[in-house]
Short mmCIF file of N, CA and C in Angstrom, two decimals:
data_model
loop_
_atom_site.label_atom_id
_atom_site.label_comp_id
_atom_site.label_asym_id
_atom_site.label_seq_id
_atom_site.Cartn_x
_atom_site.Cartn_y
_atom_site.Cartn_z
N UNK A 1 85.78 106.34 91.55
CA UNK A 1 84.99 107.09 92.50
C UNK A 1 85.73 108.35 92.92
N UNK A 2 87.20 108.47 93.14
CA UNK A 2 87.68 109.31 93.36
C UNK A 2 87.47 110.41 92.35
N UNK A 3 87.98 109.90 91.26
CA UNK A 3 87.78 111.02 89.58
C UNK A 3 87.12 111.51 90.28
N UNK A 4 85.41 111.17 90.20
CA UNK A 4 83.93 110.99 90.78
C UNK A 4 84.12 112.86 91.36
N UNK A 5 84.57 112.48 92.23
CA UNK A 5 84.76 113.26 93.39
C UNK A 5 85.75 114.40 93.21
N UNK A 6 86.74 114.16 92.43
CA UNK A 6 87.63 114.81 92.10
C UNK A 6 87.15 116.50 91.02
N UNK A 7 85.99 115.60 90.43
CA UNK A 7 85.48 116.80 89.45
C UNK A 7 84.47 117.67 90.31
N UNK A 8 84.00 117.77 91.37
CA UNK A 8 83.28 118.80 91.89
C UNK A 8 84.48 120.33 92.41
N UNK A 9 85.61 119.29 92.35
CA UNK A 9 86.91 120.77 92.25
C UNK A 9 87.10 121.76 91.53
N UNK A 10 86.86 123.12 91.19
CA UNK A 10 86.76 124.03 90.21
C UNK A 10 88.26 123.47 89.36
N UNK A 11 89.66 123.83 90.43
CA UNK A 11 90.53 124.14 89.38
C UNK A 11 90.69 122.25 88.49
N UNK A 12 90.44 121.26 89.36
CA UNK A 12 90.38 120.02 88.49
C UNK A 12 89.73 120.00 87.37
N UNK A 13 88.42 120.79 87.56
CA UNK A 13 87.27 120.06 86.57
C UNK A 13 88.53 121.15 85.33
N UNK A 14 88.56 122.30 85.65
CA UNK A 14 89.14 122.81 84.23
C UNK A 14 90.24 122.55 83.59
N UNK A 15 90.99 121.33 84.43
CA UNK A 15 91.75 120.82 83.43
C UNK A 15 91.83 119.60 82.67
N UNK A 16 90.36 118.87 82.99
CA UNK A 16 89.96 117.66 82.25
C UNK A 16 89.49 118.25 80.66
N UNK A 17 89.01 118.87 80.78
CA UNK A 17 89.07 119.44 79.42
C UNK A 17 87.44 119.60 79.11
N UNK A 18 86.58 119.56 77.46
CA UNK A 18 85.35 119.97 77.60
C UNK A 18 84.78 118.74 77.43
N UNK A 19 85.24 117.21 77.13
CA UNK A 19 84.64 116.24 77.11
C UNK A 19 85.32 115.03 77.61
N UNK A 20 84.86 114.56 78.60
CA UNK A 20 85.56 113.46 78.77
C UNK A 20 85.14 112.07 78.38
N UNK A 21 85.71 111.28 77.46
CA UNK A 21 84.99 109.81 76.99
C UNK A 21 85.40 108.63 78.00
N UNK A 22 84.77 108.25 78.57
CA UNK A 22 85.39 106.94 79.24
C UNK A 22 84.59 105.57 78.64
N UNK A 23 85.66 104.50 77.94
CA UNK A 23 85.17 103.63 77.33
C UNK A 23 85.31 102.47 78.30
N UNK A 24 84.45 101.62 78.57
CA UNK A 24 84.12 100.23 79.80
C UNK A 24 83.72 99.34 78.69
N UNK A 25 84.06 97.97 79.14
CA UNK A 25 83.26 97.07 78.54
C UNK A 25 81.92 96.94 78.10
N UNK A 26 81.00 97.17 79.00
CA UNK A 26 79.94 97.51 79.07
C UNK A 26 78.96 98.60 78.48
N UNK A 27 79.72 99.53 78.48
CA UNK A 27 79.79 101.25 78.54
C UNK A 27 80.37 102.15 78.36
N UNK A 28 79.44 103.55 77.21
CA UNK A 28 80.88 104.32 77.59
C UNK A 28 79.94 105.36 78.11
N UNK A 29 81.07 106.39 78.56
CA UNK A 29 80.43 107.39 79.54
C UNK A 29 80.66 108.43 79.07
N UNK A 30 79.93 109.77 78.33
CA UNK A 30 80.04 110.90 78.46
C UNK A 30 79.72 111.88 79.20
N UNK A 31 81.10 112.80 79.35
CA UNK A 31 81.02 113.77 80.77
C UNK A 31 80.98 115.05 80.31
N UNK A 32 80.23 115.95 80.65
CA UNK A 32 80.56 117.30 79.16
C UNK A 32 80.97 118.60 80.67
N UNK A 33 81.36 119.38 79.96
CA UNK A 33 81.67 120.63 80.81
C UNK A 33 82.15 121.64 80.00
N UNK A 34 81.98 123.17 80.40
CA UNK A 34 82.27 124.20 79.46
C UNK A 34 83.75 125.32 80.62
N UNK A 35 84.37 125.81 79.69
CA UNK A 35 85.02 126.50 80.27
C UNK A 35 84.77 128.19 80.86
N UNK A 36 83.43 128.51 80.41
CA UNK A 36 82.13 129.47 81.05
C UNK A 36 81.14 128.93 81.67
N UNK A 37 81.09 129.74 82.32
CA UNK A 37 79.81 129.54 83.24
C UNK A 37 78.88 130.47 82.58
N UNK A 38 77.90 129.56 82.82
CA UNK A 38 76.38 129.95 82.37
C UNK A 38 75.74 130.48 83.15
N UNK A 39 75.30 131.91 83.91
CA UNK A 39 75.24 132.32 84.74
C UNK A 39 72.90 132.19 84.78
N UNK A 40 72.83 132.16 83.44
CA UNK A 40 71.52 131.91 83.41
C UNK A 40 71.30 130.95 81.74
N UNK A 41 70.17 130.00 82.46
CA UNK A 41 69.63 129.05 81.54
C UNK A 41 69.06 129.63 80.25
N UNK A 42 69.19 129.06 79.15
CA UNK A 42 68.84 129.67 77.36
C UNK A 42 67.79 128.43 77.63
N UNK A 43 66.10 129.20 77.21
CA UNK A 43 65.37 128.09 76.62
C UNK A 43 65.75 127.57 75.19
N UNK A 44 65.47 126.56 74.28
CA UNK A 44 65.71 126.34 73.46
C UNK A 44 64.31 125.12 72.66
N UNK A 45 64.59 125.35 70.77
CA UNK A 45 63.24 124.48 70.57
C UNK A 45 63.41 124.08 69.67
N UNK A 46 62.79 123.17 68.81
CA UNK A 46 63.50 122.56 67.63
C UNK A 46 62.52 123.03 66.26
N UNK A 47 63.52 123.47 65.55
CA UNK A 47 62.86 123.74 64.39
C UNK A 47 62.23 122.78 63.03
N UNK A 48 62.68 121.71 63.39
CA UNK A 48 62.40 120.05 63.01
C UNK A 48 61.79 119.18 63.41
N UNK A 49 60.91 118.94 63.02
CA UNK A 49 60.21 117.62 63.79
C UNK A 49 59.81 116.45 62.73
N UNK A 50 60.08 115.26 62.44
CA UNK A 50 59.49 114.40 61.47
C UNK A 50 58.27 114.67 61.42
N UNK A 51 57.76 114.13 60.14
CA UNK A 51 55.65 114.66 60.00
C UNK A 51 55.48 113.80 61.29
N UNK A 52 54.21 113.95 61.76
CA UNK A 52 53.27 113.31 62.96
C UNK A 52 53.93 113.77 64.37
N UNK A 53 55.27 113.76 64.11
CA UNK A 53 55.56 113.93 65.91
C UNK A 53 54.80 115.05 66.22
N UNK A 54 54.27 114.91 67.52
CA UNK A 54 53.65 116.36 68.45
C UNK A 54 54.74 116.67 69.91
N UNK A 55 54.55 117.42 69.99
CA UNK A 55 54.79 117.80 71.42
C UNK A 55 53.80 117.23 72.26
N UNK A 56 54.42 115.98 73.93
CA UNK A 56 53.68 115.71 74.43
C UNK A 56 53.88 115.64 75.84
N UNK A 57 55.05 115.89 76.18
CA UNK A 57 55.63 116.09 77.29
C UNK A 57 56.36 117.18 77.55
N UNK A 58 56.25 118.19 78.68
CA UNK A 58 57.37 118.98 79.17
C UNK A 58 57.99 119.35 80.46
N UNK A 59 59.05 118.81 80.97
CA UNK A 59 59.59 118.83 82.08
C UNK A 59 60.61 119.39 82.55
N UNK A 60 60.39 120.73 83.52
CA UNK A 60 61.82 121.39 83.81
C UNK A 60 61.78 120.34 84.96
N UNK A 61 63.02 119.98 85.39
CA UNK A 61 63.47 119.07 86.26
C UNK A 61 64.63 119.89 87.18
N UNK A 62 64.88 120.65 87.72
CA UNK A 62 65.99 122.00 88.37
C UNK A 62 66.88 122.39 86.97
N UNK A 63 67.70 122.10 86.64
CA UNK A 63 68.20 123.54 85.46
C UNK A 63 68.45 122.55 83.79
N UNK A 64 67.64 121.02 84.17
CA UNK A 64 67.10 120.29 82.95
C UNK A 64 66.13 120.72 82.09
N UNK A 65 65.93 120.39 81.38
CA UNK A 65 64.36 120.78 80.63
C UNK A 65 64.25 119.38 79.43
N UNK A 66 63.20 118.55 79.52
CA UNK A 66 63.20 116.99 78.93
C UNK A 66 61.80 117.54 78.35
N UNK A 67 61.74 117.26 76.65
CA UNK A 67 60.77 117.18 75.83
C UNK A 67 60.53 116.57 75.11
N UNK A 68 59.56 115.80 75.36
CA UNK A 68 58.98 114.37 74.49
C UNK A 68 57.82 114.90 73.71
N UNK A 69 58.67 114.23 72.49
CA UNK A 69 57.74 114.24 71.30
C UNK A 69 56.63 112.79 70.76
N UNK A 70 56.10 112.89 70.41
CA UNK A 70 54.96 111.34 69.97
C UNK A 70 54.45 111.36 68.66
N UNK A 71 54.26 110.57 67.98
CA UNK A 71 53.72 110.27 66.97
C UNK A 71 52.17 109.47 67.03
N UNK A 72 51.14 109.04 65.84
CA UNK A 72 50.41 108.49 65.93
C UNK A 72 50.24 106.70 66.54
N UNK A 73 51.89 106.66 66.05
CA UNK A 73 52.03 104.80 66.11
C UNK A 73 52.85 104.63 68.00
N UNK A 74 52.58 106.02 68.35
CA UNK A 74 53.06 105.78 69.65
C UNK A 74 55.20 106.01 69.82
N UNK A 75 55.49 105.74 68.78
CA UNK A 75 57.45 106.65 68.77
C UNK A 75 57.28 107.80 69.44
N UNK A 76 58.76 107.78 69.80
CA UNK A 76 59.18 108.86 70.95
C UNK A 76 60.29 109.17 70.64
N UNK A 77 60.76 110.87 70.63
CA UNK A 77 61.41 111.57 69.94
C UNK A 77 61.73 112.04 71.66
N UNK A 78 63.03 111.84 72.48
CA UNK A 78 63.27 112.88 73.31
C UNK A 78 64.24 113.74 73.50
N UNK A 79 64.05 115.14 73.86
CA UNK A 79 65.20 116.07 73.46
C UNK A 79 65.41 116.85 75.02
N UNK A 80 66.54 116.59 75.62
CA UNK A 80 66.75 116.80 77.07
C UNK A 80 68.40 117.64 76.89
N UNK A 81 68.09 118.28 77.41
CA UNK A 81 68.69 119.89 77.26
C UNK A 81 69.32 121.05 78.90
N UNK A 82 70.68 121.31 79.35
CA UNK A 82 70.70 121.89 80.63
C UNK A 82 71.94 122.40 80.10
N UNK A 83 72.34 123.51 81.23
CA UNK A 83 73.49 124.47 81.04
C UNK A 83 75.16 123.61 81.29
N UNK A 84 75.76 123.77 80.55
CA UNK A 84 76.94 122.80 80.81
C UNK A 84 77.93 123.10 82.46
N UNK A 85 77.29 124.13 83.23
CA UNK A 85 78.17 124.61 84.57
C UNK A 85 77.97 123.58 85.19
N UNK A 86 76.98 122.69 85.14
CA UNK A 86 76.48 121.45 86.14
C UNK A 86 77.33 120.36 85.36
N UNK A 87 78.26 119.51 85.62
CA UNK A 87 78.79 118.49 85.34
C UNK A 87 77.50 117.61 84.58
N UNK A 88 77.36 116.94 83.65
CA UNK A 88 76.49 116.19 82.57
C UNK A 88 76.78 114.98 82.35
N UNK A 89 76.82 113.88 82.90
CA UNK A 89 76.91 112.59 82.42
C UNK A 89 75.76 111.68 81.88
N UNK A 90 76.41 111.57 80.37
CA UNK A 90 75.44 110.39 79.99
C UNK A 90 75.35 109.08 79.06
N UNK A 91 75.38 108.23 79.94
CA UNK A 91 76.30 106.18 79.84
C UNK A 91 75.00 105.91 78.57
N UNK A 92 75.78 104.80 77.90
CA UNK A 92 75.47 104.50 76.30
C UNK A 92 76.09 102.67 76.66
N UNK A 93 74.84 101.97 76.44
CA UNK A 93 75.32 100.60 76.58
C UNK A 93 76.06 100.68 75.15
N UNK A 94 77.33 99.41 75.31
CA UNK A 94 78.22 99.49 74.37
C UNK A 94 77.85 97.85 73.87
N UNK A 95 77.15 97.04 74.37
CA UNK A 95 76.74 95.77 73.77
C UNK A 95 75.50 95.76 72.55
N UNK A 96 75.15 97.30 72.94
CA UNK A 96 73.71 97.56 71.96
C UNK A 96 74.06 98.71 71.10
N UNK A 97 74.75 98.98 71.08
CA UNK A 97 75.08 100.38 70.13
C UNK A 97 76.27 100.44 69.97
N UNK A 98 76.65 101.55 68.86
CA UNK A 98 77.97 101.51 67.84
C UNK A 98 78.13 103.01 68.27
N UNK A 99 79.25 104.04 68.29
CA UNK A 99 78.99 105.21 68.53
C UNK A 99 80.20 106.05 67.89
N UNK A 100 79.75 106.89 67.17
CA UNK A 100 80.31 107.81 65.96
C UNK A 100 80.54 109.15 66.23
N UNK A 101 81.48 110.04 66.31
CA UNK A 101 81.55 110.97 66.12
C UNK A 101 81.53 111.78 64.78
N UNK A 102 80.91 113.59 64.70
CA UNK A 102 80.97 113.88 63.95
C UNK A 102 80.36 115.32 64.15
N UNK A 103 80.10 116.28 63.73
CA UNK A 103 79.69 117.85 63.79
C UNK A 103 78.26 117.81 63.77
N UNK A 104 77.61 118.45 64.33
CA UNK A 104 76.48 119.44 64.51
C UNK A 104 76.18 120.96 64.78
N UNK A 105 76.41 121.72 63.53
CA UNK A 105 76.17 123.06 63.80
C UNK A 105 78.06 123.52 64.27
N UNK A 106 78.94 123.13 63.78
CA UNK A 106 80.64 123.13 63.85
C UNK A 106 80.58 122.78 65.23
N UNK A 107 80.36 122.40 66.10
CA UNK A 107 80.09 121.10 67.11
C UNK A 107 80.64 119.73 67.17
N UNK A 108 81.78 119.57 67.76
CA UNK A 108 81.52 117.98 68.13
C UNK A 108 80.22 117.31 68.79
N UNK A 109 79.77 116.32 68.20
CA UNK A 109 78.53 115.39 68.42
C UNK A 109 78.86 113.96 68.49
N UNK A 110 78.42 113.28 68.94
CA UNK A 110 78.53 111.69 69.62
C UNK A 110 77.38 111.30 68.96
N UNK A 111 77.10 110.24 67.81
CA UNK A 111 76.02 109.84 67.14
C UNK A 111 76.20 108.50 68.01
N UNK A 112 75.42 107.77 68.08
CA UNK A 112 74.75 106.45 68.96
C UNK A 112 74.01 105.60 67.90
N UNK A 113 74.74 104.42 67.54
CA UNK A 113 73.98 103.84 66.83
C UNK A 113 73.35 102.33 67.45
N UNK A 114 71.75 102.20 67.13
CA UNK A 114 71.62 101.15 67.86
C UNK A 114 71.90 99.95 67.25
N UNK A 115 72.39 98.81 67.46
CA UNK A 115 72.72 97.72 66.37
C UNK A 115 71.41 96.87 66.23
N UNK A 116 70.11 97.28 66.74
CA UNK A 116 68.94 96.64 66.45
C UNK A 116 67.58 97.58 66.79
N UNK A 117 66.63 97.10 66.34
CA UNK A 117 65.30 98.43 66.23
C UNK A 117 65.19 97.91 67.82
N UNK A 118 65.39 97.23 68.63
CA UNK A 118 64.57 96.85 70.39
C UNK A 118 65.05 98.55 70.82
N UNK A 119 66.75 99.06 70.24
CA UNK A 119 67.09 100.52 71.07
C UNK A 119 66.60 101.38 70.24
N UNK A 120 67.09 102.22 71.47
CA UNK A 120 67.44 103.96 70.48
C UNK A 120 68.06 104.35 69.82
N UNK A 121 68.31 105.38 68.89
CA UNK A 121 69.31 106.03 68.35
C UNK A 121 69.69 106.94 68.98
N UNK A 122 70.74 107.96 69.44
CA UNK A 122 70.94 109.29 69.74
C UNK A 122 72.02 110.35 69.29
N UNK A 123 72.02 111.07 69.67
CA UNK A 123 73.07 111.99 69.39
C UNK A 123 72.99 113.04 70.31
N UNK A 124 74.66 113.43 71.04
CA UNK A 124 74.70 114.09 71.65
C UNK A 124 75.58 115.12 71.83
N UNK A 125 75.29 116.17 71.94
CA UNK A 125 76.67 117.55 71.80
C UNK A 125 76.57 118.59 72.34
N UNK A 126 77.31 119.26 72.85
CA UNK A 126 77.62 120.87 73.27
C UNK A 126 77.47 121.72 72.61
N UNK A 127 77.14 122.59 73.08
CA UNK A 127 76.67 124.13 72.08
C UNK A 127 76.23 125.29 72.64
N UNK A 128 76.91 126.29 72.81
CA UNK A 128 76.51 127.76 73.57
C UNK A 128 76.16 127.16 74.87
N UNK A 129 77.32 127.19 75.38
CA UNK A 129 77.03 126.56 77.29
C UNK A 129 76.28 125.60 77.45
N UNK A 130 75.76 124.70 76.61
CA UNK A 130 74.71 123.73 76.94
C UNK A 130 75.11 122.69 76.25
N UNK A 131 74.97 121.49 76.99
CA UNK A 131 74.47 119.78 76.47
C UNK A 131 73.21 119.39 76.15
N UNK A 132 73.28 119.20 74.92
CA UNK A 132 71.96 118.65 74.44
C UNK A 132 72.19 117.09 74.09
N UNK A 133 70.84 116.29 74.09
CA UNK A 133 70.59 114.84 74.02
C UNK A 133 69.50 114.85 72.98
N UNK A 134 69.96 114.12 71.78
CA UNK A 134 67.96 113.46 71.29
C UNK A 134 68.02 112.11 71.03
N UNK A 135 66.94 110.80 71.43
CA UNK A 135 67.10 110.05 71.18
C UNK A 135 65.66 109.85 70.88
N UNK A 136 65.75 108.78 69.71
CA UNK A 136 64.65 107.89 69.28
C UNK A 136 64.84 107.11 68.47
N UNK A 137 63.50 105.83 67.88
CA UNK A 137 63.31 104.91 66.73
C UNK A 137 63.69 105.48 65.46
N UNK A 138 64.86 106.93 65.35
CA UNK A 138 64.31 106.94 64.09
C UNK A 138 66.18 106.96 63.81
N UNK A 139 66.29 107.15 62.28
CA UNK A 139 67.65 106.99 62.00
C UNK A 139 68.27 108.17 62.60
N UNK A 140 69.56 107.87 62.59
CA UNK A 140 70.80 108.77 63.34
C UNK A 140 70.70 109.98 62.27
N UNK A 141 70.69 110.17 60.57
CA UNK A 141 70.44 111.01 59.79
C UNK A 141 69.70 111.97 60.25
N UNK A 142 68.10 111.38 60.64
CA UNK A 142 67.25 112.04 60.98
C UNK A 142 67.45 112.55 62.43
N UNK A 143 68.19 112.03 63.42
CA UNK A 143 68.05 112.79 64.61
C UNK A 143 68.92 114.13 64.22
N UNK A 144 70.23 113.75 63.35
CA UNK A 144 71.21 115.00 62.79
C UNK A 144 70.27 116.01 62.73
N UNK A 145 69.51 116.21 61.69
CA UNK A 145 68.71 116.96 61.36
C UNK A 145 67.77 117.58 61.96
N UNK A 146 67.55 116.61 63.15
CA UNK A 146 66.35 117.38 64.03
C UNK A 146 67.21 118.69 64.76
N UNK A 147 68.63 118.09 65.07
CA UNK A 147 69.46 118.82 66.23
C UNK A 147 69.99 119.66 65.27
N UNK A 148 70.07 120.20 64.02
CA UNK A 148 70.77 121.06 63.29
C UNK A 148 69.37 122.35 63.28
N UNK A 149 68.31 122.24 63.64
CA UNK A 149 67.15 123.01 63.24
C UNK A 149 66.95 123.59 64.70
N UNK A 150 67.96 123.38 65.67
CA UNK A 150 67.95 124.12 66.85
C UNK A 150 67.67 125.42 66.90
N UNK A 151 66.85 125.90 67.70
CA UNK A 151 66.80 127.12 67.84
C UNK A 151 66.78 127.97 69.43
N UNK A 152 67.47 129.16 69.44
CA UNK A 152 67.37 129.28 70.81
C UNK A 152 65.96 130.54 70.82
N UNK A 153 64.48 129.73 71.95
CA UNK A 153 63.47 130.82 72.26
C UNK A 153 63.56 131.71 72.60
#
């Protein structure tokens, strides 16, 4: 709780560095942060989508932006996206998933694997001041690919 607390400190947060992993029994936790400030938000959109997904949701949430995609059989593709100046945490059960690192776009990325179809898949990484998230039913390959077809609007 202290950490917790400890990172709303300018000169602290900049010396934890740009990712922090914390591994729990339970859980692990990713914390992202950039060493610029993002003085204004980049929309952004994906140049990939598996056949059928649509756009079906869109939510700015204060300096978030969460976009759900859908298919005919009802799958959900979500891609949730904010400027890295705001501290970013985001917990990954570790009893249901396997979790891989590896590049996106010369990017470190956090691939999420689910060890059964009940989860998600995801993948998650930094890029031009921002944390991006996508998770869904579909393989970790395919989320790669969705998040490599990034584009900034």
């Amino acid at each position: 709780m202290l950490f917790g607390t400890l990172l709303f400190n300018t000169e602290v947060r900049a010396a934890v560095g740009k990712v922090l992993v914390e591994w729990y029994e339970k859980f692990t936790s990713f914390t992202f942060r950039d060493d610029g400030i993002i003085v204004e938000k980049k929309e952004w959109t994906l140049g990939y989508l598996p056949e059928g997904y649509v756009q079906e949701n869109y939510e700015v949430l204060g300096r978030i932006t969460s976009i759900e995609f859908t298919n005919n059989q009802g799958e959900k593709i979500r891609f949730t996206y904010g400027p890295e100046e705001s501290i970013t945490n985001i917990s990954v059960d570790n009893e249901n998933h396997e979790i891989d690192s590896n590049t996106i776009l010369d990017n470190e990325a956090f691939f999420i694997n689910a060890v059964n179809d009940k989860f998600d898949n995801g993948v998650i990484w930094n890029m031009d001041g921002h944390t991006f998230d996508l998770w869904g039913k579909i393989s970790v390959d395919e989320l790669k690919k969705i998040a490599e077809s990034i584009l900034e609007k």
